[in-house]
């Protein structure tokens, strides 16, 4: 079994814990308590090894570190991202400011960890609040703005909803496949 370490970074309230819970427990809680410091969860996924003739799935285990977004915990983050294999940098699609915070994290990762050692994935969360006719459109960050930035910086990029689950599994699946390819 292959094991990879993931870390979630981003401003507080963008939905980091909710994304992890959606992925690990397939549930969503409107009143989740704030993460203090960091929280650890693990989950396995199966991937198909297309490079060999084997029809067996390969099992990958993720060790996921969900960090607290509050400013006072910022100094703890390097402990979690230093030996991570992938970082999920999350912003809230309905909060423009949270994208600049995410960009600060990307800069910090690139300065401190270096590109080759880490897969970075930019994740826009709360997609359920956008483009929906029932609730009105609360979108503040255009898809193209984030997408162009992610392409320039060579990041994976997805828009997801922890609330409905839209896109969440795909993110972890493609990170797993990418990590397995370069392992
Ligand atoms: P964290 O501080 O980044 O870990 O964010 P949380 O996971 O604690 O979520 C912050 C708030 O946003 C909570 O009230 C969540 O219920 C809410 N939230 C998280 N993800 C979503 C989502 O995909 N859609 C909506 N509508 N709300 C979300």
Coordinates of N, CA, C and O and ligand atoms in Angstrom, one line a residue:
X1 N 0.8 -1.2 0.0 CA 0.0 0.0 0.0 C 0.9 1.3 0.0 O 1.9 1.3 0.7
X2 N 0.5 2.2 -0.8 CA 1.2 3.5 -0.8 C 0.5 4.5 0.1 O -0.7 4.5 0.2
X3 N 1.4 5.2 0.8 CA 0.9 6.2 1.7 C 1.4 7.6 1.3 O 2.5 7.8 1.1
X4 N 0.5 8.6 1.3 CA 0.8 9.9 1.0 C 0.3 10.9 2.0 O -0.8 10.7 2.5
X5 N 1.0 11.9 2.3 CA 0.6 12.9 3.2 C 0.0 14.2 2.5 O 0.7 14.7 1.6
X6 N -1.2 14.5 2.9 CA -1.8 15.7 2.3 C -2.0 16.8 3.4 O -2.3 16.4 4.6
X7 N -1.9 18.0 3.0 CA -2.2 19.1 4.0 C -3.2 20.1 3.4 O -3.2 20.4 2.2
X8 N -4.2 20.6 4.2 CA -5.1 21.6 3.7 C -4.7 22.9 4.3 O -4.5 23.0 5.5
X9 N -4.7 23.9 3.4 CA -4.3 25.3 3.9 C -5.4 26.3 3.3 O -6.0 25.9 2.3
X10 N -5.5 27.4 3.9 CA -6.4 28.4 3.4 C -7.0 29.2 4.6 O -6.9 28.8 5.7
X11 N -7.6 30.3 4.2 CA -8.2 31.2 5.2 C -9.3 30.4 6.1 O -9.8 29.4 5.7
X12 N -9.6 30.9 7.3 CA -10.6 30.2 8.1 C -11.9 30.4 7.5 O -12.2 31.4 6.8
X13 N -12.8 29.4 7.6 CA -14.2 29.4 7.1 C -14.3 29.2 5.6 O -15.4 29.3 5.1
X14 N -13.3 28.9 4.9 CA -13.4 28.6 3.5 C -14.0 27.2 3.3 O -14.5 26.9 2.2
X15 N -13.9 26.3 4.3 CA -14.5 25.0 4.2 C -13.5 23.9 4.2 O -13.8 22.8 3.7
X16 N -12.3 24.1 4.7 CA -11.3 23.0 4.7 C -11.8 21.8 5.5 O -11.7 20.7 4.9
X17 N -12.2 22.0 6.7 CA -12.7 20.8 7.5 C -13.9 20.1 6.8 O -14.0 18.9 6.8
X18 N -14.7 20.9 6.2 CA -15.9 20.4 5.6 C -15.5 19.5 4.4 O -16.1 18.5 4.1
X19 N -14.5 19.9 3.6 CA -14.0 19.2 2.5 C -13.5 17.8 2.9 O -13.8 16.8 2.4
X20 N -12.7 17.9 4.0 CA -12.1 16.6 4.5 C -13.2 15.7 5.0 O -13.2 14.5 4.7
X21 N -14.2 16.2 5.7 CA -15.2 15.4 6.2 C -16.1 14.8 5.1 O -16.5 13.7 5.2
X22 N -16.3 15.6 4.1 CA -17.1 15.1 2.9 C -16.3 13.9 2.3 O -16.9 12.9 2.0
X23 N -15.0 14.1 2.2 CA -14.2 13.0 1.6 C -14.1 11.8 2.5 O -14.3 10.6 2.0
X24 N -13.8 12.0 3.8 CA -13.6 10.8 4.6 C -14.9 10.2 5.1 O -15.0 8.9 5.2
X25 N -15.9 11.0 5.5 CA -17.1 10.4 6.0 C -18.3 10.6 5.1 O -19.4 10.2 5.5
X26 N -18.1 11.2 4.0 CA -19.2 11.5 3.1 C -20.4 12.2 3.8 O -21.6 11.8 3.6
X27 N -20.1 13.1 4.7 CA -21.2 13.9 5.3 C -20.8 15.3 5.4 O -19.7 15.7 5.2
X28 N -21.8 16.1 5.7 CA -21.6 17.6 5.8 C -22.4 18.1 7.1 O -23.5 17.6 7.3
X29 N -21.8 19.0 7.8 CA -22.4 19.5 9.0 C -22.4 21.0 8.9 O -21.3 21.6 8.8
X30 N -23.5 21.7 9.0 CA -23.6 23.1 8.9 C -22.9 23.8 10.0 O -22.6 25.0 10.0
X31 N -22.8 23.1 11.2 CA -22.3 23.8 12.4 C -21.1 23.2 12.9 O -20.9 22.9 14.1
X32 N -20.2 22.9 12.0 CA -18.9 22.3 12.4 C -18.1 23.2 13.3 O -18.0 24.4 13.1
X33 N -17.5 22.7 14.4 CA -16.7 23.5 15.3 C -15.4 23.8 14.6 O -14.8 23.0 13.8
X34 N -14.8 25.0 14.8 CA -13.6 25.4 14.2 C -12.4 24.5 14.6 O -12.4 24.0 15.8
X35 N -11.6 24.2 13.7 CA -10.4 23.4 14.0 C -9.4 24.2 14.9 O -9.1 25.3 14.6
X36 N -8.9 23.6 15.9 CA -7.9 24.2 16.8 C -6.6 23.6 16.4 O -6.4 22.4 16.5
X37 N -5.6 24.4 16.0 CA -4.3 23.9 15.6 C -4.4 23.1 14.3 O -4.3 23.7 13.2
X38 N -4.6 21.8 14.4 CA -4.7 21.0 13.2 C -5.4 19.7 13.6 O -5.4 19.3 14.8
X39 N -6.0 19.1 12.6 CA -6.7 17.8 12.9 C -6.2 16.8 11.9 O -5.9 17.1 10.7
X40 N -6.2 15.5 12.3 CA -5.7 14.5 11.4 C -6.8 13.4 11.1 O -7.5 13.0 12.0
X41 N -6.9 13.1 9.9 CA -7.8 12.0 9.4 C -7.1 11.2 8.3 O -6.3 11.7 7.7
X42 N -7.6 9.9 8.2 CA -7.0 9.2 7.1 C -8.1 8.5 6.3 O -9.2 8.2 6.8
X43 N -7.8 8.2 5.0 CA -8.7 7.6 4.1 C -8.0 6.9 3.0 O -6.9 7.4 2.6
X44 N -8.5 5.8 2.6 CA -7.9 5.1 1.4 C -8.7 5.3 0.2 O -9.9 5.5 0.3
X45 N -8.1 5.2 -1.0 CA -8.8 5.2 -2.3 C -8.1 4.1 -3.1 O -7.0 3.6 -2.8
X46 N -8.9 3.7 -4.1 CA -8.3 2.7 -5.0 C -8.0 3.4 -6.4 O -8.9 4.2 -6.8
X47 N -6.9 3.0 -6.9 CA -6.7 3.5 -8.3 C -6.3 2.4 -9.2 O -5.7 1.4 -8.8
X48 N -6.6 2.6 -10.5 CA -6.2 1.5 -11.5 C -4.9 1.9 -12.0 O -4.6 3.0 -12.4
X49 N -3.9 0.9 -11.9 CA -2.6 1.1 -12.5 C -2.6 0.8 -14.0 O -2.6 -0.3 -14.4
X50 N -2.6 1.9 -14.7 CA -2.7 1.8 -16.2 C -1.4 1.4 -16.8 O -1.3 1.0 -18.0
X51 N -0.3 1.6 -16.1 CA 1.0 1.3 -16.6 C 1.4 -0.2 -16.7 O 2.3 -0.6 -17.4
X52 N 0.6 -1.0 -15.9 CA 0.9 -2.4 -15.9 C -0.3 -3.2 -16.5 O -1.4 -2.6 -16.7
X53 N -0.1 -4.5 -16.8 CA -1.2 -5.3 -17.3 C -2.1 -5.7 -16.2 O -3.2 -6.3 -16.5
X54 N -1.8 -5.5 -15.0 CA -2.6 -6.0 -13.9 C -3.9 -5.3 -13.9 O -4.1 -4.2 -14.2
X55 N -4.9 -6.1 -13.5 CA -6.3 -5.6 -13.4 C -6.6 -5.3 -12.0 O -7.7 -4.8 -11.7
X56 N -5.7 -5.5 -11.1 CA -5.9 -5.3 -9.7 C -5.8 -3.8 -9.4 O -5.0 -3.1 -10.0
X57 N -6.7 -3.3 -8.5 CA -6.6 -1.9 -8.1 C -5.4 -1.7 -7.1 O -5.1 -2.6 -6.4
X58 N -4.8 -0.5 -7.1 CA -3.8 -0.2 -6.1 C -4.5 0.6 -5.0 O -5.3 1.5 -5.3
X59 N -4.2 0.3 -3.8 CA -4.7 1.0 -2.7 C -3.8 2.1 -2.2 O -2.6 1.9 -2.1
X60 N -4.3 3.3 -2.1 CA -3.5 4.4 -1.7 C -4.1 5.0 -0.4 O -5.3 5.1 -0.3
X61 N -3.2 5.2 0.6 CA -3.7 5.7 1.9 C -3.3 7.2 2.0 O -2.1 7.5 1.8
X62 N -4.3 8.1 2.2 CA -4.0 9.5 2.5 C -3.9 9.7 4.0 O -4.9 9.4 4.7
X63 N -2.9 10.4 4.4 CA -2.9 10.9 5.8 C -3.2 12.4 5.6 O -2.4 13.1 5.0
X64 N -4.3 12.9 6.1 CA -4.7 14.2 5.8 C -4.6 15.1 7.1 O -5.2 14.8 8.1
X65 N -3.9 16.2 6.9 CA -3.8 17.2 8.0 C -4.6 18.4 7.6 O -4.3 19.1 6.6
X66 N -5.6 18.7 8.4 CA -6.4 19.8 8.2 C -6.0 20.9 9.2 O -6.1 20.8 10.4
X67 N -5.4 22.0 8.7 CA -4.9 23.0 9.6 C -5.9 24.1 9.8 O -6.9 24.3 9.1
X68 N -5.8 24.8 11.0 CA -6.7 25.9 11.3 C -6.3 27.1 10.5 O -5.1 27.4 10.4
X69 N -7.3 27.9 10.0 CA -6.9 29.0 9.2 C -6.6 30.3 9.9 O -6.1 31.2 9.3
X70 N -6.9 30.3 11.2 CA -6.8 31.6 11.9 C -5.3 32.0 12.0 O -4.4 31.2 12.0
X71 N -5.2 33.3 11.9 CA -3.8 34.0 11.9 C -2.9 33.5 13.0 O -1.8 33.2 12.8
X72 N -3.5 33.2 14.2 CA -2.7 32.9 15.3 C -2.1 31.5 15.2 O -1.2 31.1 15.9
X73 N -2.6 30.7 14.3 CA -2.0 29.3 14.1 C -1.1 29.3 12.9 O -0.5 28.2 12.5
X74 N -0.9 30.4 12.2 CA -0.2 30.4 10.9 C 1.2 29.9 11.1 O 1.7 29.2 10.2
X75 N 1.9 30.1 12.2 CA 3.3 29.7 12.4 C 3.4 28.2 12.5 O 4.5 27.7 12.4
X76 N 2.3 27.5 12.8 CA 2.3 26.0 12.9 C 2.3 25.4 11.5 O 2.7 24.2 11.4
X77 N 1.9 26.1 10.5 CA 1.7 25.4 9.2 C 2.9 24.7 8.6 O 2.8 23.6 8.1
X78 N 4.1 25.3 8.7 CA 5.3 24.6 8.1 C 5.5 23.2 8.7 O 5.9 22.3 7.9
X79 N 5.1 23.0 9.9 CA 5.2 21.6 10.5 C 4.4 20.6 9.7 O 4.7 19.5 9.6
X80 N 3.3 21.1 9.1 CA 2.4 20.2 8.4 C 2.7 20.1 6.9 O 2.6 19.1 6.3
X81 N 3.2 21.2 6.3 CA 3.4 21.1 4.9 C 4.8 20.7 4.5 O 5.1 20.3 3.4
X82 N 5.8 20.7 5.5 CA 7.2 20.5 5.2 C 7.4 19.1 4.5 O 8.1 19.0 3.5
X83 N 6.8 18.1 5.1 CA 7.0 16.8 4.4 C 5.7 16.2 3.8 O 5.5 15.0 3.7
X84 N 4.9 17.1 3.3 CA 3.7 16.7 2.7 C 4.0 16.3 1.2 O 4.9 16.8 0.6
X85 N 3.2 15.5 0.6 CA 3.3 15.1 -0.8 C 2.4 16.0 -1.6 O 2.6 16.2 -2.8
X86 N 1.3 16.5 -1.0 CA 0.4 17.4 -1.7 C -0.3 18.4 -0.8 O -0.5 18.0 0.4
X87 N -0.5 19.6 -1.3 CA -1.2 20.6 -0.5 C -2.4 21.0 -1.2 O -2.4 21.3 -2.4
X88 N -3.6 21.0 -0.5 CA -4.8 21.5 -1.1 C -5.0 22.9 -0.5 O -5.2 23.1 0.7
X89 N -4.9 23.9 -1.4 CA -5.0 25.3 -0.9 C -6.4 25.8 -1.3 O -6.8 25.8 -2.5
X90 N -7.2 26.0 -0.2 CA -8.7 26.2 -0.4 C -9.0 27.7 -0.3 O -8.5 28.4 0.5
X91 N -9.9 28.2 -1.2 CA -10.6 29.5 -1.1 C -12.1 29.3 -1.2 O -12.5 28.2 -1.6
X92 N -12.8 30.3 -0.8 CA -14.2 30.3 -0.8 C -14.7 31.1 -2.1 O -14.3 32.3 -2.2
X93 N -15.4 30.5 -3.0 CA -15.7 31.2 -4.3 C -16.6 32.4 -4.0 O -16.6 33.3 -4.9
X94 N -17.2 32.5 -2.9 CA -18.1 33.6 -2.6 C -17.3 34.8 -1.9 O -17.9 35.8 -1.5
X95 N -16.0 34.6 -1.6 CA -15.2 35.6 -0.9 C -13.9 35.9 -1.7 O -13.0 35.1 -1.6
X96 N -13.9 37.0 -2.4 CA -12.8 37.4 -3.2 C -11.5 37.4 -2.4 O -10.4 36.9 -2.8
X97 N -11.6 37.9 -1.2 CA -10.4 38.0 -0.3 C -9.7 36.7 0.0 O -8.5 36.6 0.2
X98 N -10.5 35.6 0.0 CA -10.0 34.3 0.4 C -9.1 33.8 -0.8 O -8.2 32.9 -0.5
X99 N -9.3 34.3 -2.0 CA -8.4 33.9 -3.1 C -7.0 34.5 -2.9 O -6.0 33.8 -3.1
X100 N -6.9 35.8 -2.5 CA -5.6 36.3 -2.2 C -4.9 35.6 -1.1 O -3.7 35.4 -1.1
X101 N -5.7 35.2 -0.1 CA -5.1 34.4 1.1 C -4.5 33.1 0.5 O -3.5 32.7 0.9
X102 N -5.3 32.5 -0.4 CA -4.8 31.2 -1.0 C -3.5 31.5 -1.8 O -2.6 30.7 -1.7
X103 N -3.5 32.6 -2.5 CA -2.3 32.9 -3.3 C -1.1 33.1 -2.4 O 0.0 32.7 -2.7
X104 N -1.3 33.7 -1.2 CA -0.2 33.9 -0.3 C 0.3 32.5 0.2 O 1.5 32.3 0.3
X105 N -0.6 31.5 0.4 CA -0.2 30.2 0.8 C 0.6 29.5 -0.4 O 1.6 28.9 -0.1
X106 N 0.2 29.7 -1.6 CA 0.9 29.1 -2.7 C 2.3 29.7 -2.8 O 3.3 29.0 -2.9
X107 N 2.4 31.0 -2.6 CA 3.8 31.6 -2.6 C 4.6 31.1 -1.5 O 5.8 30.7 -1.7
X108 N 4.1 30.9 -0.3 CA 4.8 30.4 0.8 C 5.3 29.0 0.5 O 6.4 28.6 0.7
X109 N 4.4 28.2 0.0 CA 4.8 26.8 -0.4 C 5.9 26.7 -1.4 O 6.8 26.0 -1.2
X110 N 5.8 27.6 -2.4 CA 6.8 27.6 -3.5 C 8.1 28.0 -2.9 O 9.2 27.5 -3.3
X111 N 8.1 29.0 -2.0 CA 9.4 29.5 -1.5 C 10.0 28.5 -0.5 O 11.2 28.4 -0.5
X112 N 9.2 27.9 0.3 CA 9.7 27.1 1.4 C 9.9 25.6 1.0 O 10.7 24.9 1.6
X113 N 9.0 25.1 0.1 CA 9.1 23.7 -0.1 C 9.7 23.4 -1.5 O 10.4 22.4 -1.7
X114 N 9.4 24.2 -2.5 CA 9.9 24.0 -3.8 C 8.9 23.2 -4.7 O 8.2 22.4 -4.1
X115 N 8.9 23.5 -5.9 CA 7.9 23.0 -6.8 C 7.9 21.5 -7.0 O 6.9 20.8 -7.0
X116 N 9.2 20.9 -7.2 CA 9.3 19.5 -7.6 C 8.7 18.6 -6.5 O 8.3 17.5 -6.8
X117 N 8.8 19.0 -5.2 CA 8.6 18.1 -4.2 C 7.1 18.0 -3.8 O 6.7 17.2 -3.0
X118 N 6.3 18.9 -4.3 CA 4.9 19.0 -3.8 C 3.9 19.3 -4.9 O 4.1 20.1 -5.7
X119 N 2.9 18.5 -4.9 CA 1.7 18.8 -5.8 C 0.9 19.8 -5.1 O 0.5 19.6 -3.9
X120 N 0.6 20.9 -5.7 CA -0.3 21.9 -5.1 C -1.6 21.9 -5.9 O -1.6 22.0 -7.2
X121 N -2.7 21.9 -5.2 CA -4.0 21.9 -5.8 C -4.8 23.1 -5.3 O -5.0 23.2 -4.1
X122 N -5.2 24.0 -6.1 CA -6.1 25.1 -5.8 C -7.5 24.7 -5.8 O -8.0 24.2 -6.8
X123 N -8.2 24.9 -4.7 CA -9.6 24.4 -4.6 C -10.6 25.6 -4.3 O -10.4 26.2 -3.2
X124 N -11.5 25.9 -5.2 CA -12.5 26.8 -4.9 C -13.7 26.1 -4.3 O -14.2 25.2 -4.9
X125 N -14.1 26.4 -3.1 CA -15.2 25.7 -2.4 C -16.5 26.5 -2.3 O -16.5 27.7 -2.5
X126 N -17.6 25.9 -2.0 CA -18.9 26.5 -1.9 C -19.6 26.7 -3.2 O -20.3 27.7 -3.4
X127 N -19.3 25.9 -4.1 CA -19.9 25.9 -5.5 C -21.4 25.9 -5.5 O -22.0 26.5 -6.4
X128 N -21.9 25.3 -4.4 CA -23.4 25.2 -4.3 C -24.1 26.6 -4.2 O -25.2 26.8 -4.4
X129 N -23.3 27.6 -3.7 CA -23.8 28.9 -3.5 C -23.8 29.8 -4.8 O -24.1 30.9 -4.9
X130 N -23.2 29.2 -5.9 CA -23.0 29.9 -7.1 C -23.8 29.4 -8.2 O -24.0 28.2 -8.3
X131 N -24.2 30.2 -9.1 CA -25.0 29.9 -10.3 C -26.2 29.0 -10.0 O -26.6 28.2 -10.8
X132 N -26.7 29.1 -8.8 CA -27.9 28.3 -8.5 C -29.1 29.2 -8.5 O -29.1 30.3 -7.9
X133 N -30.2 28.8 -9.2 CA -31.3 29.6 -9.4 C -32.1 29.8 -8.1 O -32.7 30.9 -7.9
X134 N -32.1 28.8 -7.2 CA -32.8 28.9 -5.9 C -32.3 30.0 -5.0 O -33.0 30.8 -4.4
X135 N -31.0 30.0 -4.8 CA -30.4 30.8 -3.8 C -29.8 32.1 -4.3 O -29.3 32.9 -3.6
X136 N -29.9 32.3 -5.6 CA -29.2 33.5 -6.2 C -27.8 33.1 -6.3 O -27.3 32.1 -5.8
X137 N -27.1 34.0 -7.0 CA -25.7 33.7 -7.3 C -24.7 34.5 -6.4 O -24.7 35.7 -6.5
X138 N -24.0 33.8 -5.5 CA -23.1 34.5 -4.6 C -21.7 34.5 -5.1 O -20.8 34.9 -4.3
X139 N -21.5 34.1 -6.3 CA -20.1 34.0 -6.8 C -19.4 35.3 -6.8 O -19.9 36.3 -7.2
X140 N -18.1 35.3 -6.2 CA -17.3 36.5 -6.2 C -16.0 36.3 -7.0 O -15.4 37.3 -7.5
X141 N -15.6 35.1 -7.1 CA -14.4 34.8 -7.8 C -14.8 34.0 -9.1 O -15.4 32.9 -9.0
X142 N -14.5 34.6 -10.2 CA -14.8 34.0 -11.5 C -13.9 32.8 -11.7 O -12.8 32.8 -11.4
X143 N -14.5 31.8 -12.3 CA -13.8 30.5 -12.6 C -12.5 30.8 -13.4 O -11.4 30.3 -13.0
X144 N -12.6 31.7 -14.4 CA -11.5 31.9 -15.2 C -10.3 32.6 -14.5 O -9.2 32.4 -14.8
X145 N -10.7 33.5 -13.6 CA -9.6 34.2 -12.8 C -8.8 33.2 -12.1 O -7.5 33.2 -12.1
X146 N -9.4 32.3 -11.4 CA -8.7 31.3 -10.6 C -8.0 30.3 -11.5 O -6.8 29.9 -11.3
X147 N -8.6 29.9 -12.6 CA -8.1 28.9 -13.6 C -6.8 29.5 -14.2 O -5.8 28.8 -14.4
X148 N -6.8 30.7 -14.7 CA -5.7 31.3 -15.3 C -4.5 31.4 -14.3 O -3.4 31.0 -14.7
X149 N -4.8 31.8 -13.1 CA -3.8 31.8 -12.1 C -3.2 30.5 -11.9 O -2.0 30.3 -11.8
X150 N -4.1 29.4 -11.7 CA -3.6 28.1 -11.5 C -2.7 27.6 -12.6 O -1.7 26.9 -12.4
X151 N -3.1 27.9 -13.8 CA -2.3 27.5 -15.0 C -0.9 28.1 -15.0 O 0.1 27.5 -15.2
X152 N -0.9 29.4 -14.7 CA 0.4 30.2 -14.6 C 1.3 29.5 -13.6 O 2.5 29.5 -13.8
X153 N 0.7 29.1 -12.5 CA 1.5 28.6 -11.4 C 1.7 27.1 -11.4 O 2.3 26.5 -10.5
X154 N 1.1 26.5 -12.4 CA 1.2 25.0 -12.6 C 0.6 24.3 -11.4 O 1.2 23.4 -10.8
X155 N -0.6 24.7 -11.1 CA -1.4 24.0 -10.0 C -2.5 23.2 -10.6 O -3.1 23.6 -11.6
X156 N -2.9 22.2 -9.9 CA -4.2 21.6 -10.2 C -5.3 22.5 -9.8 O -5.1 23.3 -8.8
X157 N -6.4 22.5 -10.4 CA -7.5 23.4 -10.0 C -8.9 22.8 -10.1 O -9.2 22.2 -11.2
X158 N -9.7 23.0 -9.1 CA -11.1 22.5 -9.1 C -12.0 23.4 -8.4 O -11.5 24.1 -7.4
X159 N -13.2 23.5 -8.8 CA -14.3 24.1 -8.0 C -15.1 23.0 -7.4 O -15.5 22.1 -8.1
X160 N -15.4 23.0 -6.1 CA -16.1 21.9 -5.4 C -17.2 22.5 -4.5 O -17.2 23.7 -4.2
X161 N -18.0 21.6 -4.0 CA -18.9 21.9 -2.9 C -18.8 20.8 -1.8 O -19.2 19.7 -2.1
X162 N -18.3 21.2 -0.7 CA -18.3 20.2 0.4 C -19.7 19.9 0.9 O -20.1 18.8 1.3
X163 N -20.6 20.9 0.7 CA -22.0 20.7 1.1 C -22.7 19.6 0.3 O -23.4 18.7 0.8
X164 N -22.7 19.7 -1.0 CA -23.3 18.7 -1.9 C -22.4 17.6 -2.3 O -22.9 16.6 -2.7
X165 N -21.1 17.8 -2.1 CA -20.2 16.7 -2.4 C -19.6 16.9 -3.8 O -18.7 16.2 -4.2
X166 N -20.2 17.8 -4.6 CA -19.8 18.0 -6.0 C -18.3 18.2 -6.2 O -17.7 19.1 -5.6
X167 N -17.7 17.3 -6.9 CA -16.3 17.4 -7.2 C -15.3 16.9 -6.2 O -14.1 16.8 -6.5
X168 N -15.7 16.7 -5.0 CA -14.8 16.4 -3.9 C -14.0 15.1 -4.1 O -12.8 15.1 -4.0
X169 N -14.7 14.1 -4.4 CA -14.0 12.8 -4.7 C -13.0 12.9 -5.8 O -12.0 12.3 -5.8
X170 N -13.5 13.6 -6.9 CA -12.6 13.7 -8.0 C -11.2 14.3 -7.7 O -10.2 14.0 -8.3
X171 N -11.3 15.3 -6.8 CA -10.1 16.0 -6.4 C -9.1 15.0 -5.8 O -7.9 14.9 -6.2
X172 N -9.5 14.2 -4.8 CA -8.7 13.3 -4.1 C -8.2 12.2 -5.1 O -7.1 11.7 -5.0
X173 N -9.1 11.8 -6.0 CA -8.8 10.7 -6.9 C -7.7 11.2 -7.8 O -6.7 10.5 -8.1
X174 N -7.8 12.4 -8.3 CA -6.8 12.8 -9.3 C -5.5 13.2 -8.6 O -4.4 12.9 -9.2
X175 N -5.5 13.6 -7.4 CA -4.3 13.8 -6.6 C -3.6 12.5 -6.4 O -2.4 12.3 -6.6
X176 N -4.4 11.5 -6.0 CA -3.9 10.1 -5.8 C -3.2 9.6 -7.0 O -2.1 9.0 -6.9
X177 N -3.9 9.7 -8.2 CA -3.3 9.2 -9.4 C -2.0 9.9 -9.8 O -1.1 9.3 -10.2
X178 N -2.0 11.2 -9.6 CA -0.8 12.0 -9.9 C 0.3 11.6 -9.0 O 1.5 11.4 -9.4
X179 N 0.1 11.4 -7.7 CA 1.1 11.0 -6.7 C 1.6 9.6 -7.0 O 2.8 9.4 -6.9
X180 N 0.7 8.8 -7.4 CA 1.1 7.4 -7.7 C 2.0 7.4 -9.0 O 3.0 6.6 -9.0
X181 N 1.7 8.2 -10.0 CA 2.5 8.3 -11.2 C 4.0 8.7 -10.9 O 4.9 8.2 -11.5
X182 N 4.1 9.7 -10.0 CA 5.5 10.3 -9.8 C 6.2 9.7 -8.6 O 7.3 10.1 -8.3
X183 N 5.6 8.7 -7.9 CA 6.1 8.1 -6.7 C 7.5 7.6 -6.8 O 7.9 7.2 -7.9
Ligands
LIG1 P1 -12.6 25.9 7.7 O1 -12.5 26.9 8.8 O2 -11.9 26.3 6.5 O3 -12.2 24.5 8.1 O4 -14.2 25.9 7.3 P2 -15.3 24.9 7.8 O5 -15.2 23.6 7.2 O6 -15.4 25.0 9.3 O7 -16.6 25.7 7.2 C1 -16.9 27.0 7.5 C2 -18.3 27.3 7.3 O8 -18.6 27.2 5.9 C3 -19.3 26.3 8.0 O9 -20.4 27.1 8.5 C4 -19.6 25.4 6.9 O10 -20.9 24.8 7.2 C5 -19.7 26.2 5.7 N1 -19.3 25.5 4.5 C6 -18.3 24.7 4.3 N2 -18.3 24.2 3.0 C7 -19.4 24.6 2.4 C8 -20.0 24.4 1.1 O11 -19.4 23.7 0.2 N3 -21.1 25.1 0.8 C9 -21.7 25.9 1.8 N4 -22.8 26.5 1.4 N5 -21.2 26.1 3.0 C10 -20.0 25.5 3.3

